[in-house]
Short mmCIF file of C-alpha atoms in Angstrom, two decimals:
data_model
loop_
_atom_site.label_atom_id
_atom_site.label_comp_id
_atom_site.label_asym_id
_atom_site.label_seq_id
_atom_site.Cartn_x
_atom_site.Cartn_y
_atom_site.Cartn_z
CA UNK V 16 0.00 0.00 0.00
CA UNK V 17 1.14 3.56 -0.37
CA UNK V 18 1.18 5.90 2.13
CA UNK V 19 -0.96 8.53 0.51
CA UNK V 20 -3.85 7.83 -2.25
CA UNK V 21 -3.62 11.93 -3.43
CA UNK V 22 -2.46 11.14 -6.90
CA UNK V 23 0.68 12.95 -7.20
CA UNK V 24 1.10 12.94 -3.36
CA UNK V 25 2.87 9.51 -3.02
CA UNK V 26 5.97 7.76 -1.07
CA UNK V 27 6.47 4.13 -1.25
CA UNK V 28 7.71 2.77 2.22
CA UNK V 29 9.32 0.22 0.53
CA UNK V 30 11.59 3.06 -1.40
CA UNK V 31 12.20 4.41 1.65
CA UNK V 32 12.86 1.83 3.33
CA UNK V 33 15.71 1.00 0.81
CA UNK V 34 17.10 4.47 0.72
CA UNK V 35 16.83 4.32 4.50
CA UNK V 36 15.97 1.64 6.51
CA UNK V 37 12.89 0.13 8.09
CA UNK V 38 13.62 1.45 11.56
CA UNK V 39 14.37 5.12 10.76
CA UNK V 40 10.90 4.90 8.54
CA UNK V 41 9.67 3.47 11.76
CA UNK V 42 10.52 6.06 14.04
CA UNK V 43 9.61 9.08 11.89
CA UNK V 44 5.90 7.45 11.97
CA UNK V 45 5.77 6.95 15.36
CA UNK V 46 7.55 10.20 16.23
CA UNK V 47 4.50 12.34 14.53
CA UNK V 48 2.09 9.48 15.63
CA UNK V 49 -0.08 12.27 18.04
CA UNK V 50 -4.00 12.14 18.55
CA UNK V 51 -5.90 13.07 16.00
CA UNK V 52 -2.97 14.83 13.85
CA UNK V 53 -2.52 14.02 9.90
CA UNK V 54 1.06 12.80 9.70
CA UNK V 55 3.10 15.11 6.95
CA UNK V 56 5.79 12.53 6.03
CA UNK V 57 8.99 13.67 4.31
CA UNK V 58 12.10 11.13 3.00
CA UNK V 59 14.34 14.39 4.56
CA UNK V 60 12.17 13.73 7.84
CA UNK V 61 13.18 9.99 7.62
CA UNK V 62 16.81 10.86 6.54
CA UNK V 63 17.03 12.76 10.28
CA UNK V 64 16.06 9.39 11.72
CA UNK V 65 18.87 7.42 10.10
CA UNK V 66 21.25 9.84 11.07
CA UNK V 67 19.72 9.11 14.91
CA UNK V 68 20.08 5.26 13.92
CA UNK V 69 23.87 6.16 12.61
CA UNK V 70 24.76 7.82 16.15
CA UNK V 71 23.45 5.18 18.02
CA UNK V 72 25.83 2.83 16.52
CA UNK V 73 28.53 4.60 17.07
CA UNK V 74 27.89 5.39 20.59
CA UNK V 75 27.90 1.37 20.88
CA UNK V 76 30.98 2.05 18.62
CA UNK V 77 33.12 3.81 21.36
CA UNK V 78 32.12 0.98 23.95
CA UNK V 79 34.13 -1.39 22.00
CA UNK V 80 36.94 0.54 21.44
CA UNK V 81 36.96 0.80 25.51
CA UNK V 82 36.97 -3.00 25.73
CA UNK V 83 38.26 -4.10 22.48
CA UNK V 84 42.02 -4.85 23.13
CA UNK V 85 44.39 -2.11 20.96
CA UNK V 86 48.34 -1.86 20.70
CA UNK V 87 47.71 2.11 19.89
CA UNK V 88 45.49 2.09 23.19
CA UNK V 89 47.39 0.86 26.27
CA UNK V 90 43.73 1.87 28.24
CA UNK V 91 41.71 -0.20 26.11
CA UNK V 92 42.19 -3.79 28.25
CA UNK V 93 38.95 -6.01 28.31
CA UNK V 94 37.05 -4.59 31.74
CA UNK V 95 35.04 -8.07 33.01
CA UNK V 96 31.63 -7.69 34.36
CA UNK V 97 31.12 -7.50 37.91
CA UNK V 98 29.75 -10.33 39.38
CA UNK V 99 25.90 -10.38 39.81
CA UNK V 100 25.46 -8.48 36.39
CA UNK V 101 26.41 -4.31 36.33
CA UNK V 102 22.63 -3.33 37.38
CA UNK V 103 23.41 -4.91 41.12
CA UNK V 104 27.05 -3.21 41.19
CA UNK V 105 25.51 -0.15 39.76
CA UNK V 106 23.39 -0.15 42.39
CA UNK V 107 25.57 -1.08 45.55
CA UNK V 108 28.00 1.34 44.54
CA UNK V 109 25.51 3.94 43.31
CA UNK V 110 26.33 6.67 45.88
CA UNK V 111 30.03 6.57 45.08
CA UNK V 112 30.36 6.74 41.88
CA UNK V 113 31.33 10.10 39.67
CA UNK V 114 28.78 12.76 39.45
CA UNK V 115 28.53 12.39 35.63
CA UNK V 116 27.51 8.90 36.05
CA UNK V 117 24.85 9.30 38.85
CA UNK V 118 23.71 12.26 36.71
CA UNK V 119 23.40 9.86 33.14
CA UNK V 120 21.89 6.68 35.22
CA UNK V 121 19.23 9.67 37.56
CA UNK V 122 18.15 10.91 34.01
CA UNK V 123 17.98 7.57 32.74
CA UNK V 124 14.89 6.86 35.12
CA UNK V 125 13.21 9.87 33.97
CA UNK V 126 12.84 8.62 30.37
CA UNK V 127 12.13 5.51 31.23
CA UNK V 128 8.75 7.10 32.81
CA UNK V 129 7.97 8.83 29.89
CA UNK V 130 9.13 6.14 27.36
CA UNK V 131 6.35 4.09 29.74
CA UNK V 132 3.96 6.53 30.06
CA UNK V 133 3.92 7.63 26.86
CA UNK V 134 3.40 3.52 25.25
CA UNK V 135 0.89 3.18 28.54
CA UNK V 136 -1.06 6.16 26.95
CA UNK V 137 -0.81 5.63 23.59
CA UNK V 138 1.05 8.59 23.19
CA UNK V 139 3.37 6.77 20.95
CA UNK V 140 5.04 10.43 19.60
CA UNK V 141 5.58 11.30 23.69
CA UNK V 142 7.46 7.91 23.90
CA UNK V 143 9.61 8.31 20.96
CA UNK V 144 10.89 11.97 21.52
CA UNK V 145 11.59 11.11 25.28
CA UNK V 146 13.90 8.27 23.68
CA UNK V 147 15.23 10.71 21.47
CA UNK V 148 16.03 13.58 23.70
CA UNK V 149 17.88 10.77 26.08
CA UNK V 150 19.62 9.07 23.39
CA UNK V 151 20.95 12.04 21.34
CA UNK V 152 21.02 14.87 23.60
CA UNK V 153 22.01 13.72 26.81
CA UNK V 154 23.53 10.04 26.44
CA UNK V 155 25.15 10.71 23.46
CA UNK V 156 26.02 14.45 23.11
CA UNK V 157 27.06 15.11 26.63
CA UNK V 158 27.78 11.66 28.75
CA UNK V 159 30.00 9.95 26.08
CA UNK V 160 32.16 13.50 25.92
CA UNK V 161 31.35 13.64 30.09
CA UNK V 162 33.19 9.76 29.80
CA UNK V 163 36.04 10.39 27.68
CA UNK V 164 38.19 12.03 30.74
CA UNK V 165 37.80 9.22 33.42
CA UNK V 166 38.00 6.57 30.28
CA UNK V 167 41.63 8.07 29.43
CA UNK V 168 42.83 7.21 33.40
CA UNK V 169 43.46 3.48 34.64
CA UNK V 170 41.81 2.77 37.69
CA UNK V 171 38.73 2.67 39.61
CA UNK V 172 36.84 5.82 37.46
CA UNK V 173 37.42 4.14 34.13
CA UNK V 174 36.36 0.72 35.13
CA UNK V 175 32.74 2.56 36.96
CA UNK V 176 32.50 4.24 33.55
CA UNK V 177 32.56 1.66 31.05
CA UNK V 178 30.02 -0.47 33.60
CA UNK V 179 27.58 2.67 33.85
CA UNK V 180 28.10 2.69 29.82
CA UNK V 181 27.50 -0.45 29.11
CA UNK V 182 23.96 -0.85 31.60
CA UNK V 183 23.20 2.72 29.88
CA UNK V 184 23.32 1.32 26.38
CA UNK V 185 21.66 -1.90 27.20
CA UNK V 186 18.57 -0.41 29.04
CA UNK V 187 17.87 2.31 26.57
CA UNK V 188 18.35 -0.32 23.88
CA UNK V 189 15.24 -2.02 25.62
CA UNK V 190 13.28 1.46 25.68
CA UNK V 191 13.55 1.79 21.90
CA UNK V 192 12.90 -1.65 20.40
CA UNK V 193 9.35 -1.59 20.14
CA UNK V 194 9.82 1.45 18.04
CA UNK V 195 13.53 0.33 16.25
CA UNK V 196 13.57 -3.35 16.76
CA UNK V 197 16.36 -4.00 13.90
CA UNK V 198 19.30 -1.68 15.20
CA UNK V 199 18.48 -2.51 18.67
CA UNK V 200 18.42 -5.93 18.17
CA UNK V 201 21.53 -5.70 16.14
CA UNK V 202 23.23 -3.64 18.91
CA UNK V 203 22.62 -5.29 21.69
CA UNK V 204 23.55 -8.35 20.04
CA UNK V 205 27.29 -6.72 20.24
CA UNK V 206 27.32 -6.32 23.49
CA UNK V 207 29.84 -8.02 25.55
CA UNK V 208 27.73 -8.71 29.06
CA UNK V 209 24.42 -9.41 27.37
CA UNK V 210 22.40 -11.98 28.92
CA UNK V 211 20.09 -14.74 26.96
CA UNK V 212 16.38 -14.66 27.69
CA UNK V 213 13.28 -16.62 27.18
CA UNK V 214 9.33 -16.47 27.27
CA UNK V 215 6.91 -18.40 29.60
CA UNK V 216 5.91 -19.78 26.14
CA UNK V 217 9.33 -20.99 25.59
CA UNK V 218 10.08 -22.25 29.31
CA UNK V 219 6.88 -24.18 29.40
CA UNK V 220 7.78 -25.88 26.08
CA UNK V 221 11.36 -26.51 27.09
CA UNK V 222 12.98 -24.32 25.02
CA UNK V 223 16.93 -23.17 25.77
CA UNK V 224 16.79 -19.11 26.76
CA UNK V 225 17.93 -17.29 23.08
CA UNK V 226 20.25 -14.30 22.43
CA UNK V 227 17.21 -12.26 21.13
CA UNK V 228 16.42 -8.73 22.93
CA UNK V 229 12.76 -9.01 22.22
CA UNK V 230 12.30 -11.76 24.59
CA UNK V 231 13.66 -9.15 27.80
CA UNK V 232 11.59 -7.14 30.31
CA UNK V 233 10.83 -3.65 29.56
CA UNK V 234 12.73 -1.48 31.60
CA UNK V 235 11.29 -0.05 35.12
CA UNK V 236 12.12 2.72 36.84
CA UNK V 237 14.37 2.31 39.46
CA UNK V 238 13.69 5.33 42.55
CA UNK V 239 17.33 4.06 43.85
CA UNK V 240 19.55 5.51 40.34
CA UNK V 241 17.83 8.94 41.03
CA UNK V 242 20.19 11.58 42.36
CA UNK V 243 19.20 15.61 42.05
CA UNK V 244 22.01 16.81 44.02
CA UNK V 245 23.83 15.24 40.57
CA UNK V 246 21.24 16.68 38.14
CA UNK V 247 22.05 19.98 39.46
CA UNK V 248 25.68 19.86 39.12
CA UNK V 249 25.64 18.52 35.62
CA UNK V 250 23.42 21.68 35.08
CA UNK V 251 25.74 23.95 36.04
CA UNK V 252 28.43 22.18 33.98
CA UNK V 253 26.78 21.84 31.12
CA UNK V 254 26.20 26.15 31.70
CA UNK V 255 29.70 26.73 31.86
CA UNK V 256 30.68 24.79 28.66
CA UNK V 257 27.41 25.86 26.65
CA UNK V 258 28.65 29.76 27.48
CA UNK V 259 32.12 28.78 25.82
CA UNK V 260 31.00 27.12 23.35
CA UNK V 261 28.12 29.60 22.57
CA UNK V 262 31.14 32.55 22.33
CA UNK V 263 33.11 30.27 19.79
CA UNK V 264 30.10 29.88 17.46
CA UNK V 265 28.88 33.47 17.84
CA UNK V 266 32.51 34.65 16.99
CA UNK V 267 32.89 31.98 14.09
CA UNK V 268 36.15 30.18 16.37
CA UNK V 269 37.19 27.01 15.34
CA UNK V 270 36.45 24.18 17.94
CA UNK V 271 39.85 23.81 17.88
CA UNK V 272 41.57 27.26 18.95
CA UNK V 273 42.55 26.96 21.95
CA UNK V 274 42.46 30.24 25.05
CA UNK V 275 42.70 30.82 28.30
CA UNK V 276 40.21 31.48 30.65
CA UNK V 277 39.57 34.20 33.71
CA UNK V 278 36.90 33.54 36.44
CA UNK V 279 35.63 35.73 39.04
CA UNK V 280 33.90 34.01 41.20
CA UNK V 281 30.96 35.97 43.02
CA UNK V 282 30.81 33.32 46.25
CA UNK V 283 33.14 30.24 47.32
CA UNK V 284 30.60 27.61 45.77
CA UNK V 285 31.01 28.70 42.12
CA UNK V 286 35.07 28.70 43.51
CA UNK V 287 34.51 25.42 44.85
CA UNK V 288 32.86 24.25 41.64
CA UNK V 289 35.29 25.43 38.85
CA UNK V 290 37.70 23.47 41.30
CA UNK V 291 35.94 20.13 41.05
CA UNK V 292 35.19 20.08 37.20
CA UNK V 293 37.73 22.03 36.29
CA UNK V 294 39.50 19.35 34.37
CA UNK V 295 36.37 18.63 32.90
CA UNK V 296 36.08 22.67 31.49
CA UNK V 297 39.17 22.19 30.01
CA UNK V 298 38.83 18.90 28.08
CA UNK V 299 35.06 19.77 26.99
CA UNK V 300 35.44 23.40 26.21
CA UNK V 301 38.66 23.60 24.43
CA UNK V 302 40.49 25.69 27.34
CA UNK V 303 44.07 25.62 27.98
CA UNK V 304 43.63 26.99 31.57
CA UNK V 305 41.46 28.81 34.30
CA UNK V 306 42.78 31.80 36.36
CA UNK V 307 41.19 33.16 38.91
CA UNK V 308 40.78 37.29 38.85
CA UNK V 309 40.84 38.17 42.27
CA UNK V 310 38.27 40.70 43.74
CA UNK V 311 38.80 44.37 42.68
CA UNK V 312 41.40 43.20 40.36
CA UNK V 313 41.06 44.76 37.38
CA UNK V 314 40.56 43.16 33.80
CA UNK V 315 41.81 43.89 30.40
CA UNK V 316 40.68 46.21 28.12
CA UNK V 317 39.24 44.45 25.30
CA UNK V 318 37.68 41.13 26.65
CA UNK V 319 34.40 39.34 26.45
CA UNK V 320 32.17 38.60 29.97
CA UNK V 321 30.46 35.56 30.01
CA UNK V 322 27.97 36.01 33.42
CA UNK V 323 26.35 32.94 34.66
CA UNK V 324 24.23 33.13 37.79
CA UNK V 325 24.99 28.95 38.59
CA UNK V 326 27.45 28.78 39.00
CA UNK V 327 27.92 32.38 39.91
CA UNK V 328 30.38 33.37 38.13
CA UNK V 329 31.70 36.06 35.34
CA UNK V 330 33.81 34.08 32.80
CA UNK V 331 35.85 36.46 30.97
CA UNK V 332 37.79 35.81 27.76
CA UNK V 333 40.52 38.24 25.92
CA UNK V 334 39.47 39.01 22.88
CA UNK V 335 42.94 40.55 21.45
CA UNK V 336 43.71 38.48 18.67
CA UNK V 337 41.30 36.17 19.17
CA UNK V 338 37.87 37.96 17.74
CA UNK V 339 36.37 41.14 15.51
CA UNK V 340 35.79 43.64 18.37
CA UNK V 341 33.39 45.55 16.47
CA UNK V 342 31.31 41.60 15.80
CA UNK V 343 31.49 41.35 19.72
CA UNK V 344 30.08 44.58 20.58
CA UNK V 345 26.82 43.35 18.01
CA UNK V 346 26.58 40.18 20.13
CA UNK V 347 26.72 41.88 23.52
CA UNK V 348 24.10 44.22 22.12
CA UNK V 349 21.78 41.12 21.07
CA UNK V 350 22.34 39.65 24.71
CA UNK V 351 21.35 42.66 26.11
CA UNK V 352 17.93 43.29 24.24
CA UNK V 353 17.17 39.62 24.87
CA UNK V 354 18.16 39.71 28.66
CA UNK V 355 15.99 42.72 29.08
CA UNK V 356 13.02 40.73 27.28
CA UNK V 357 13.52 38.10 29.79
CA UNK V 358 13.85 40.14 32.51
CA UNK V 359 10.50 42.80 31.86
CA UNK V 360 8.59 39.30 31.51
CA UNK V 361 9.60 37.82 35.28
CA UNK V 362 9.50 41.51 36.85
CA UNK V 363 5.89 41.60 34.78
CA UNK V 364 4.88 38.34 36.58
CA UNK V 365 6.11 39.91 39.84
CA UNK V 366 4.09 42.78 39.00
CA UNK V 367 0.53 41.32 38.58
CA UNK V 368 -1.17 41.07 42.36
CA UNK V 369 -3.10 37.58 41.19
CA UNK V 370 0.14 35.91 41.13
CA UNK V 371 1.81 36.94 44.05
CA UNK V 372 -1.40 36.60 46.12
CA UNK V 373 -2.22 32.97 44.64
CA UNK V 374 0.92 31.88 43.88
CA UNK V 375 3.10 29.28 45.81
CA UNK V 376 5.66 30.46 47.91
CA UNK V 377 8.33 28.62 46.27
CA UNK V 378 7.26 29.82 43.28
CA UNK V 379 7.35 33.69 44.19
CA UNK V 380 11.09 32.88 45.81
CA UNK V 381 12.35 31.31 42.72
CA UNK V 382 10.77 33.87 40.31
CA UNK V 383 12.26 36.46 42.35
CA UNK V 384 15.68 34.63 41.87
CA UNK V 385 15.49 34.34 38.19
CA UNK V 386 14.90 38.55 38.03
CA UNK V 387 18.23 38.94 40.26
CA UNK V 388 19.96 36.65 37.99
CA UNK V 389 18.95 38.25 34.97
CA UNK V 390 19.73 41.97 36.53
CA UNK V 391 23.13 40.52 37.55
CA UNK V 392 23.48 38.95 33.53
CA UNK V 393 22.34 42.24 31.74
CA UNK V 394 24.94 44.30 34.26
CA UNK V 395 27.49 41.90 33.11
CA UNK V 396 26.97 42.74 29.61
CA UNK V 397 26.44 45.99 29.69
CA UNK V 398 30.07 46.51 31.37
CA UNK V 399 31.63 44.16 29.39
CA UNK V 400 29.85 46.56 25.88
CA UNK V 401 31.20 50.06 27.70
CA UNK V 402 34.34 48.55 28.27
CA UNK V 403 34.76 47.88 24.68
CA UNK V 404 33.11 50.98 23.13
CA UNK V 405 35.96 53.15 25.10
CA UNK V 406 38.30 50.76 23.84
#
């Protein structure tokens, strides 16, 4: 059948499907699957999907070369699994493990819920985009880069790393194959401390357990993997490199090109902060060190201020030789206007009687926070623009 009976209006699955695959076809569908909506499908739309497919594999990619012995990598020795299976040592050792990997296995539970929620409600689209955003933007863009520092070190941090890797990779295998059942099956398949499975069907006919992923539990949440306290700081770390990284694209930098970094910090837990991930800052953000500018000390003349209100902090680059001046005074401009925007709508909110009479407490306190951060951001910039235009 095809897809569409408007003459002129028509895609094949099966062409797709050879141009593409059968699970990226699959996932665009179920991806724009919501009540009552008429489903706009596009081969570009379906390319996206195989790209998704593409990074999966090699996220199960860099797991090998972890394990997969390698005369060019002296790190890269077989790690076994711990006995009782990594979910029980994940578990026992849960509260001392690195930040990055309480944060990846706490987030972990929340898509679980949705993936669940979403397939209890048939809210297929809600299921696949919580895979999606876990997969892509927070397994795979930040906790494999989050991995590569503690992976590059023998010892206890690499060993907890490739274990939370592996059970990561595993479990959200298991959230997507209803949706992608051929790459997961095909992925999992590769992984080292996979476990056969069977069905009641199968046990009661006495049939050996099989090497097939379709024949496992559906994940459940786990309450004991969640950790805010770890949420939080992967927040503010992610904050820190995003502001970097933001500067670079703004001012057309090359990943690559390297520069040094000034902090003031504004109170001793930003100080405390920059000293716990600082190694991280450096690896992630391209940085080729952090100094501290001392209170009342004063900065130089042409830089660019990065303010961050969590951390608290005002990073502060040097923009001689690095960057077009005249470019980073029409940035700091366009941070300014859109600060300001953000800031007239939470002093607006503050403003209106209904809300701060019916309002939650905590809701009052944390709206008033977010108008002293963004008063603190647009006084940031607005130095950091005069300090230039006299320049």
């Amino acid at each position: 059948e095809k897809m569409s009976k408007s003459k002129g209006n028509v895609i094949d699955p099966l062409d797709v499907m050879k141009i593409h695959g059968a699970d990226p076809l699959r996932f665009t569908l179920a991806s724009m699957a919501g009540h009552a909506r008429d489903i706009k499908l596009s081969v570009d739309k379906v390319g996206d999907y195989r790209a998704f497919a593409n990074k999966l594999w090699n996220a199960t990619k860099f797991l090998h070369l972890q394990l997969d012995p390698n005369p060019d990598m002296p790190l890269s020795a077989p790690v076994a699994e711990p006995a009782g299976g990594a979910e029980a040592w994940l578990k026992s050792n849960f509260k001392n493990l690195h930040p990055t990997n309480r944060w990846i296995l706490s987030r972990l539970q929340t898509a679980i819920d949705a993936v669940e929620s979403g397939f209890n409600e048939w809210e297929i689209d809600k299921a696949a985009s919580a895979i999606y955003d876990f997969a892509w933007l927070e397994f795979c863009d930040w906790f494999i880069e989050f991995a590569k520092l503690p992976l590059r070190k023998a010892g206890k941090d690499r060993e907890e790393t490739i274990i939370t890797l592996h059970y990561s990779l595993e479990t959200m295998f298991k959230l997507m194959h209803p949706i992608m059942p051929f790459v997961t099956e095909e992925l999992w398949n590769s992984l080292p401390w996979k476990k056969s499975a069977n069905t009641p069907a199968r046990v009661k006919a006495g049939k050996a357990p099989l090497d097939v992923l379709a024949f496992h539990a559906f994940p459940k949440k786990d309450i004991s993997f969640r950790d805010e306290a770890a949420e939080v700081e992967m927040v503010r770390l992610k904050a820190v490199i995003e502001a970097i990284r933001n500067f670079r694209g703004e001012n057309g930098l090359s990943p690559k090109k390297e520069f040094s970094l000034h902090v003031h910090f504004k109170d001793a837990a930003a100080k405390e902060f920059f000293k716990k991930y600082g190694g991280d800052i450096l690896q992630l953000a391209r940085i080729t060190e952090i100094k501290e500018i001392g209170k009342g000390e004063s900065a130089a003349k042409f830089e660019s201020v990065l303010p961050l209100s969590n951390p608290s902090a005002d990073l502060r680059i040097s923009l001689e030789g690095l960057v077009d001046v005249d470019a980073e005074m029409t940035r700091l401009r366009k941070e300014i206007e859109k600060t300001k925007t953000d800031l007239a709508h939470v002093e607006g909110k503050l403003s209106k009687e209904s809300f701060v009479a019916k309002a939650p407490k905590e809701l009052i306190e944390k709206t008033k926070a977010e108008a002293l951060a963004y008063q603190s951001k647009l006084a940031g910039f607005e130095s950091a623009l005069k300090k230039l235009g006299s320049g």
